[in-house]
Structure formats: structure tokens, C-alpha cells
Amino acid sequence: MPHAFVSTDHVRSLFTEAMSQMYRTEVPQYGTLIELVADVNAGCLEKDPALRERLANAGELERIDIERHGAIRLGTAEELFTIRRLFAVMGMHAVGYYDLSVAGVPVHSTCFRPIDEAALNINPFRVFTSLLRLELIEDESLRGEAEAILAARRIYTPRAIALIERHEQNGGLTEAEASEFVAEAVETFRWHGEATVNAETYKRLHDTHRLIADVVSFKGPHINHLTPRTLDIDAVQARMPERGITPKAVIEGPPRRQCDILLRQTSFKALEEAIVFSGDKGAVQGTHTARFGEIEQRGVALTAKGRALYDRLLASVRGEVQVGAGGAKAGAYDQELAERFKALPDSWDELRRQDLAFFRYSATPAGIAAAVAGTLPRDAEALVAKGYLAFAPIVYEDFLPVSAAGIFQSNLGTDQQQNYATRSNRDAFETALGATVQDELALYAERQAASLEAVMEALGVAGLQLRTVA
């Protein structure tokens, strides 16, 4: 079949590898991070056979080394609309809406990622994609200038657009087309050291907000970080200085726990990079900070009930203990975070029984044997107690707006917190996107429910219901 289409999973894997190679060349410290994370992960798996077994049983062990997330910032609705189509070629869909303006960052965002469990285990590449909210620029003159600058740029190559259209029309790409598509798509994410504005315009944009200058002043939305997944972010944080890397003051997200929840992130400060400004009197040398290194550790996805508790606990700490850029209060913050989070159970079974987190259920060999013998209880909790029904945490595949804002702020080199009058505008975001973002909680609930249905089929029982405690 010379014209057979390759899978979107294959295209995504090709793109992930191309992006990683490009970013390693552009930001050598990224390669250092990859090596450090690989060392830490290998040590974790060697010391903790139970963790290795759990990851292997869940089909997640093989994905750890290839797992990456990137982040880009777009300037116009048209750019967002097209990026959705570009990521669709890779089997990635918009999941979740994140409003970062409430944390002083003038963007709103979504996460493009695979949503099918099999696709996630093949390659869970995800891209946190933000759209600049130009309406939050109070200076009308500057806002109009920024709009004109962005309207004039084209961040996708003509060939990339043609291959996106071919995928949409034909239902896929051949191997040759997929390779060409990846080569063209990577160009959108490449760093360009030449600004499209003069130094004076850059300064005005920069003085309004550093992130606005980053989005508006360049040919395209250079990827600003590419993040590997670690199994022990505290070890990575402690060992970064050994590799000549200075980490940010605190790890964003929940505290260290026996049972990891949601997402923890750390990073090193954005690099100061030489750029060239355009101008009537010739090129002018300058610098810009945008790209940085980030590491993440992923835990179980929380239910709406669990997430409400998490958000309440985190807000209580952040409201009382502020961590400055110098990190003078980092120790106090970590200590208080750990103390407050004692209110959230640190046991897989308690998280499950209290309906605080999502789990994947499976029938054990003992359960199948009991079903054959006709001695199977019909109560889900009795099945768990007897070892007939096993459960494993469903990994959180998404992001946390407070953590994302914290990473953005620390890497912009400022603790500045601007309060924008305009708040969440999901409708405008989805209009620009040309689609409705998917509900991440619904996706996790569907996976949990599907696993229970598979259990009922395997054990020959119907109407199996979980009982949760308040």
C-alpha cells in the first residue's frame, strides 16, 4: 500500500523528536536537564520496585523517557485557529481553559494533547498554548500598534498549511508527507534572534508587560520551554546546582507526598539572549529573556471534589506566605504547604474511597477465578477488600493555572502582579479556536467508568457501583 496513511500517533512522535533535537541545539542547558532527569528517574525505579511495577502495569513506564510538554504564546485569533488544525494532524485536541489574567499574566490558554488512553501511552506530548489578550493593554495607541504588527506576520509556512489541508481533505498523511509536515511545522516554533520591531517599540511593549513584548516582537511563537517528566522533582531541584543550573525558589503545585497528586513544576530562569532590533538607522543590538528550562512531576488526576479541596488548601498558603524572587521565604512556604496539605489524604485507598481522585480499575486473576467458581461478591468495595478488584491512579495530563502563572512570573524575572479589570473570557477564546475545549474532568471520569465496564464484562457482573465516603 504505497499511499497508506500513517497514524497521528506516529506524526506526533516524529514531531516530538524533531522539537527535542531543535531545542537541544538552541538551548544547550535543556540537554543537561534531560540527562539529570534521566539519572534521577533511573535511580527512582531502581530504589522503588513497586513504583516500577505500578507504572508498567498501567502502561506508563515506556512513556516516561519520551514524555515532554512545550509551551507557546500566540498573538492572534487566526494563529490560534490554525494551531488547532496543525495539532489535529498529530492527534492532539484542545483540553481545558485556563485564564491567567487573574494572576497578572495577560493571556488565556488551553492544552493541546492526545485524549485516548492508548495514544497517551504511546506519546503524551502536550503543548500549553496561550493567546495574548490584547484588550488588556490599556494604552490604546500601543494596543493598536501591537495589533498591526501581529496582523502582518505569518507564523506558518505555506507548505505546512498545504499539508494541513491535505490531511483534512484526505483523512491522513503518508509517511513522506508526515516527514515533510514535521519539518515544516517545526519552523513555526523555531527561535529567531531578529526582532520585527525597533528598540523603542520593544521597550514600550516590555514596560507594559514582558510577556507582551515576547509575543509581539518576533517572527513567530518560539517555543519557550520543553519539559521532561521526572519521578522525583525534589531530587532534581536539589541536584540542578550540581549541573550548573540555578532553580527557581520553590516548586510550584502541591507539596511532596507519598501519593503524588496533579502536577509539580520547577524551572531555571529564562536565558538572556542576544537579539537584533530593526530600525531606520540600521540594526541595533539588544537582549531578550523568554526561554527557560522546566521539569515536571505528575501525579493522580483529582475529581471535582478533590480539586476544590486542593485549590482551597493552596490558596490558604499563598495568601499568607509570599515567596519573592530571591527565595528568602522558600523554606517557610514549603513547610506551611506541607502542613496545610495534611488535610488531603495521602493514601491511594483513601483518595479513592473519598472520591477525591480518579482511578483505573481492573479484574485480578483471583477475581476472575472467583467469578468462574461463582463465589464473587456483587459489591465493589468487597471486591477490592478481597483482592478481586485492583485500582491504579490515573495520571493527571493537564495543567494548573496558578502554577503556570508562577512559572511565567519567575521566568520573566519579576514578581510584578498586575490586576487586570477584564477577567475570564472563555467564549472569546473558543470563538478564536473554532472549537469548544474539552472538559478534562469529564475525560478522566470517562476513563474511570470505562475501566469499571471492562471489569464487569471480565467478571460477568452487572451494575457494579463504587461506594464513596463523605
XYZ file of C-alpha atoms in Angstrom:
470
model
C 0.000 0.000 0.000
C 2.312 2.788 -1.236
C -0.177 5.516 -0.293
C -1.203 4.221 3.145
C -1.609 6.863 5.819
C 0.498 6.826 8.978
C -1.208 7.221 12.342
C -1.500 10.581 14.073
C 0.447 8.971 16.945
C 3.344 8.401 14.552
C 3.240 12.016 13.330
C 3.198 13.214 16.962
C 6.230 11.087 17.814
C 8.135 12.398 14.799
C 7.309 15.958 15.823
C 8.285 15.408 19.466
C 11.693 14.094 18.442
C 12.238 16.950 15.973
C 11.282 19.536 18.585
C 13.548 17.974 21.182
C 16.508 17.973 18.813
C 15.847 21.577 17.792
C 15.507 22.800 21.364
C 18.609 20.904 22.492
C 20.554 22.781 19.803
C 19.019 26.156 20.657
C 19.197 25.807 24.466
C 22.117 23.556 25.477
C 21.007 23.548 29.131
C 17.917 21.629 28.003
C 20.227 18.728 27.166
C 21.731 18.997 30.643
C 18.233 18.832 32.164
C 17.376 15.743 30.117
C 20.488 13.985 31.387
C 19.773 14.962 35.001
C 16.136 13.807 34.794
C 17.195 10.501 33.212
C 19.652 9.885 36.062
C 17.061 10.704 38.735
C 14.370 8.568 37.096
C 16.688 5.581 36.768
C 17.572 5.885 40.453
C 13.882 6.092 41.452
C 12.947 2.975 39.522
C 15.907 1.062 40.921
C 15.081 2.006 44.531
C 11.324 1.525 44.227
C 10.338 -1.759 42.507
C 6.696 -1.155 43.486
C 6.696 2.115 41.533
C 8.245 0.378 38.533
C 5.604 -2.350 38.689
C 2.744 0.145 39.013
C 3.955 2.174 36.036
C 4.497 -0.977 33.983
C 1.046 -2.362 34.801
C -0.565 0.941 33.824
C 1.314 1.040 30.512
C 3.117 4.215 31.556
C 6.688 3.004 32.036
C 7.693 3.271 28.392
C 6.306 6.785 28.013
C 8.335 8.386 30.830
C 11.537 8.927 28.823
C 9.788 10.356 25.754
C 7.283 12.471 27.677
C 7.516 16.203 27.004
C 5.363 19.256 27.223
C 6.059 22.517 25.481
C 4.574 25.994 25.707
C 3.917 28.644 23.102
C 2.255 32.070 23.132
C 0.216 33.211 20.147
C -0.822 36.712 19.175
C -3.988 36.479 17.078
C -7.217 34.530 16.768
C -6.133 33.368 13.315
C -2.910 31.932 14.733
C -4.861 30.027 17.394
C -7.376 28.721 14.841
C -4.589 27.364 12.655
C -2.587 25.853 15.509
C -5.663 23.775 16.380
C -5.658 22.399 12.839
C -1.892 21.803 12.959
C -2.073 19.843 16.212
C -5.019 17.807 14.873
C -2.604 16.295 12.339
C -0.756 14.904 15.389
C -3.872 13.623 17.162
C -3.854 16.452 19.725
C -7.015 18.205 20.931
C -7.747 21.325 22.987
C -8.424 20.300 26.591
C -9.283 22.767 29.357
C -9.489 26.554 29.550
C -7.011 28.491 31.695
C -7.370 32.172 32.500
C -4.003 33.538 33.606
C -5.072 37.194 33.672
C -6.289 36.720 37.251
C -2.656 36.037 38.168
C -1.298 39.080 36.360
C -0.420 37.401 33.045
C -2.386 38.832 30.069
C -3.205 35.551 28.315
C -5.738 32.766 28.321
C -4.778 29.266 27.345
C -5.589 25.650 26.578
C -3.639 22.406 26.463
C -3.330 20.538 23.173
C -2.798 16.845 23.881
C -3.926 13.323 22.983
C -7.089 12.241 24.787
C -7.264 8.495 24.098
C -5.543 6.334 26.735
C -3.666 4.262 24.157
C -2.463 7.419 22.395
C -1.314 8.898 25.710
C 0.726 5.807 26.487
C 2.343 5.880 23.035
C 3.371 9.528 23.351
C 1.710 12.004 25.738
C 3.186 15.109 24.090
C 1.249 18.197 25.117
C 1.588 21.904 24.350
C 0.313 24.601 26.698
C -0.897 27.182 24.203
C -1.654 30.763 25.224
C -3.354 33.564 23.318
C -2.363 37.147 24.097
C -5.287 39.242 25.311
C -4.613 42.499 23.510
C -7.691 44.071 25.090
C -5.782 44.076 28.385
C -3.273 46.619 27.014
C -4.638 49.868 28.449
C -2.644 52.185 26.160
C -4.909 52.395 23.085
C -2.119 53.605 20.823
C 0.200 50.790 21.848
C -2.615 48.263 21.581
C -3.355 49.361 18.026
C 0.335 49.203 17.140
C 0.625 45.682 18.569
C -2.460 44.574 16.619
C -0.981 45.899 13.375
C 2.381 44.195 13.994
C 0.732 40.850 14.704
C -1.668 41.110 11.770
C 1.258 41.499 9.377
C 3.145 38.368 10.399
C 2.694 34.831 9.093
C 3.918 32.164 11.506
C 3.141 29.079 9.380
C 4.951 28.145 6.186
C 2.799 27.868 3.043
C 3.777 24.204 2.742
C 2.702 23.481 6.328
C -0.717 24.973 5.545
C -0.956 22.895 2.362
C -0.165 19.681 4.246
C -2.692 20.527 6.972
C -5.313 20.944 4.243
C -4.258 17.665 2.653
C -4.683 15.877 5.997
C -8.140 17.409 6.416
C -9.231 16.539 2.881
C -7.745 13.041 2.625
C -8.083 11.922 6.242
C -4.356 11.432 6.809
C -0.803 11.814 5.552
C 1.573 9.305 4.008
C 4.967 8.633 5.597
C 6.681 11.015 3.189
C 4.060 13.699 3.746
C 4.276 13.257 7.515
C 8.050 13.762 7.470
C 7.674 16.854 5.333
C 4.876 18.171 7.560
C 7.028 17.822 10.689
C 9.945 19.647 9.047
C 7.626 22.495 8.035
C 5.711 22.623 11.343
C 8.895 22.879 13.406
C 9.668 26.167 11.660
C 6.747 27.793 13.498
C 8.389 27.005 16.848
C 11.962 27.957 15.961
C 13.818 30.776 17.720
C 14.597 33.897 15.679
C 17.202 36.290 17.010
C 15.912 39.188 14.914
C 13.061 41.253 16.339
C 10.396 42.543 13.964
C 10.169 45.842 15.851
C 12.600 48.616 16.650
C 14.181 49.007 20.075
C 11.864 51.834 21.113
C 8.693 49.835 20.348
C 10.125 46.804 22.118
C 10.785 48.894 25.238
C 7.225 50.228 25.313
C 5.820 46.724 24.945
C 8.274 45.407 27.534
C 7.396 48.140 30.023
C 3.705 47.244 29.684
C 4.401 43.549 30.309
C 7.395 41.405 29.414
C 5.201 38.680 28.018
C 3.524 41.136 25.623
C 6.947 42.072 24.251
C 7.776 38.379 23.840
C 4.631 37.660 21.824
C 4.535 40.778 19.646
C 8.191 41.440 18.832
C 9.205 38.328 16.873
C 8.511 36.443 13.645
C 6.835 33.582 15.417
C 5.872 31.994 18.757
C 9.242 30.426 19.552
C 8.712 27.562 21.966
C 9.753 28.910 25.350
C 10.359 25.608 27.117
C 10.276 21.861 26.538
C 9.655 19.924 29.730
C 10.678 16.373 30.658
C 8.819 14.372 33.320
C 10.647 13.260 36.434
C 9.673 10.749 39.083
C 11.274 12.841 41.875
C 11.214 16.580 41.329
C 12.694 17.309 44.760
C 15.815 15.349 43.813
C 16.054 17.238 40.523
C 15.605 20.578 42.317
C 18.384 19.692 44.780
C 20.775 18.461 42.092
C 20.314 21.201 39.497
C 23.116 23.354 41.010
C 25.494 20.382 40.593
C 24.959 20.739 36.834
C 25.492 24.497 36.863
C 21.755 25.291 36.844
C 20.069 27.588 39.359
C 16.460 26.508 40.052
C 13.590 28.828 40.913
C 12.969 29.376 44.611
C 10.056 26.972 45.142
C 8.446 24.059 43.370
C 5.024 25.050 42.048
C 1.990 22.955 42.932
C 1.315 20.574 45.825
C 3.943 19.548 48.397
C 5.972 16.334 48.339
C 3.729 13.370 49.197
C 3.740 9.578 49.253
C 0.836 9.631 46.783
C 1.547 12.263 44.138
C -1.356 14.446 43.033
C -1.837 16.659 40.000
C 1.326 18.427 38.862
C 4.517 19.798 40.413
C 6.840 22.021 38.374
C 10.155 23.786 38.721
C 12.444 25.574 36.294
C 15.556 27.640 35.849
C 15.393 31.321 34.978
C 14.904 32.418 31.411
C 18.062 32.896 29.395
C 19.178 36.381 28.413
C 19.650 36.080 24.681
C 21.162 38.467 22.159
C 18.716 39.857 19.619
C 18.845 42.413 16.820
C 16.252 45.172 16.564
C 15.180 46.640 13.237
C 15.418 50.383 12.693
C 15.624 53.191 10.153
C 19.259 53.779 11.090
C 20.262 50.137 10.865
C 20.283 47.173 13.203
C 20.558 47.710 16.954
C 21.875 45.054 19.328
C 19.852 44.145 22.403
C 18.790 41.287 24.660
C 15.578 39.413 25.407
C 14.584 36.860 28.055
C 11.905 34.299 27.273
C 13.135 30.719 27.003
C 13.845 28.613 30.061
C 14.158 25.053 31.316
C 11.356 23.326 33.177
C 10.815 19.948 34.837
C 7.557 18.401 35.974
C 6.347 15.551 38.166
C 2.858 14.207 37.519
C 0.512 12.547 39.974
C -3.086 11.355 40.058
C -5.907 13.379 38.498
C -8.269 14.764 41.137
C -12.055 14.759 40.917
C -14.053 17.990 41.178
C -14.322 17.331 44.922
C -10.587 16.711 45.240
C -9.711 19.701 43.101
C -11.885 22.014 45.196
C -10.026 20.860 48.308
C -6.647 21.263 46.578
C -7.479 24.788 45.375
C -8.685 25.808 48.836
C -5.569 24.491 50.580
C -3.187 26.066 48.059
C -4.948 29.425 48.222
C -4.726 29.432 52.015
C -0.938 29.086 51.858
C -0.314 31.511 49.011
C -2.464 34.082 50.756
C -0.276 34.009 53.863
C 3.259 33.182 52.707
C 4.681 35.103 49.761
C 7.891 33.944 48.101
C 9.972 36.650 46.484
C 12.356 36.271 43.559
C 15.210 35.856 45.997
C 13.531 32.903 47.661
C 14.066 34.250 51.174
C 10.830 32.662 52.350
C 11.016 29.482 50.295
C 11.596 27.287 53.340
C 8.672 28.798 55.216
C 6.433 28.358 52.185
C 7.352 24.676 51.737
C 6.838 23.978 55.436
C 3.447 25.675 55.556
C 2.371 23.978 52.312
C 3.164 20.538 53.724
C 1.319 21.329 56.953
C -1.859 22.571 55.257
C -1.962 19.651 52.841
C -2.246 17.148 55.673
C -5.975 17.786 55.205
C -5.810 15.939 51.862
C -5.403 12.157 52.401
C -2.009 10.753 51.420
C -3.254 7.228 50.725
C -4.384 5.804 47.402
C -7.243 3.952 49.054
C -8.459 6.994 50.993
C -8.258 9.196 47.915
C -10.348 6.593 46.122
C -12.857 5.919 48.911
C -13.446 9.644 49.467
C -13.921 10.256 45.731
C -11.031 12.708 45.660
C -9.154 11.191 42.712
C -9.695 9.135 39.557
C -8.582 5.513 39.289
C -8.407 2.789 36.669
C -9.966 -0.484 37.808
C -9.073 -3.986 36.655
C -10.065 -7.546 37.481
C -7.324 -9.584 39.147
C -6.598 -13.252 38.351
C -8.086 -14.119 41.756
C -11.219 -12.180 40.844
C -11.593 -13.991 37.532
C -11.119 -17.335 39.308
C -13.805 -16.405 41.849
C -16.136 -15.425 39.017
C -15.642 -18.824 37.373
C -16.278 -20.538 40.712
C -19.412 -18.467 41.279
C -18.188 -17.088 44.610
C -17.894 -13.456 43.583
C -19.455 -10.777 45.803
C -21.531 -8.167 43.960
C -20.285 -5.202 45.993
C -17.377 -3.208 44.580
C -15.799 -2.498 47.966
C -15.998 -6.182 48.892
C -14.268 -6.986 45.597
C -11.479 -4.551 46.467
C -11.176 -5.887 50.025
C -10.832 -9.479 48.792
C -8.254 -8.542 46.172
C -10.584 -9.314 43.274
C -10.625 -5.733 42.011
C -7.393 -3.740 41.640
C -7.106 0.008 41.153
C -4.345 2.315 39.953
C -4.168 6.128 39.791
C -4.997 7.813 36.501
C -2.172 10.237 35.749
C -3.004 13.942 35.504
C -2.387 15.020 31.896
C -3.233 18.702 32.213
C -2.048 21.914 33.867
C -2.656 24.183 36.856
C -3.247 27.888 36.142
C -1.692 29.118 39.406
C 1.420 27.007 38.784
C 1.635 28.123 35.147
C 1.410 31.759 36.200
C 4.055 31.166 38.867
C 6.429 29.682 36.304
C 5.734 32.534 33.862
C 6.296 35.207 36.508
C 9.509 33.733 37.889
C 10.966 33.336 34.416
C 10.031 36.815 33.348
C 12.326 37.962 36.116
C 9.708 39.799 38.123
C 7.292 39.374 40.995
C 5.051 42.045 39.473
C 1.381 41.194 39.880
C -0.862 43.262 37.633
C -4.578 43.160 38.270
C -6.500 43.291 35.028
C -10.058 44.610 35.104
C -11.156 42.165 32.415
C -11.367 38.597 33.626
C -12.140 35.215 32.114
C -13.373 35.259 28.518
C -13.774 31.621 27.547
C -16.348 32.392 24.853
C -13.921 34.656 23.006
C -11.171 32.052 23.301
C -13.333 29.266 21.898
C -14.556 31.521 19.090
C -10.939 32.175 18.108
C -10.111 28.485 18.468
C -13.006 27.468 16.247
C -13.965 24.700 18.665
C -15.098 24.019 22.204
C -12.323 22.988 24.567
C -12.876 19.585 26.121
C -13.603 19.184 29.832
C -10.621 17.437 31.415
C -12.651 16.190 34.390
C -15.152 14.561 32.045
C -12.305 12.824 30.196
C -10.913 11.343 33.431
C -14.399 10.283 34.557
C -14.945 8.537 31.216
C -11.686 6.610 31.595
C -12.598 5.516 35.126
C -16.099 4.470 34.025
C -14.732 2.578 31.009
C -12.385 0.604 33.266
C -15.308 -0.395 35.510
C -17.302 -1.511 32.485
C -14.361 -3.685 31.397
C -14.247 -5.183 34.903
C -17.949 -6.015 34.814
C -17.505 -7.733 31.463
C -14.462 -9.674 32.648
C -16.144 -10.812 35.863
C -19.611 -11.307 34.430
C -21.302 -8.909 36.832
C -23.614 -6.020 36.083
C -24.416 -2.760 37.809
C -21.163 -2.599 39.759
C -21.153 0.661 41.729
C -18.435 2.263 43.824
C -19.382 3.413 47.298
C -17.621 6.561 48.446
C -17.478 8.127 51.895
C -18.023 11.776 52.673
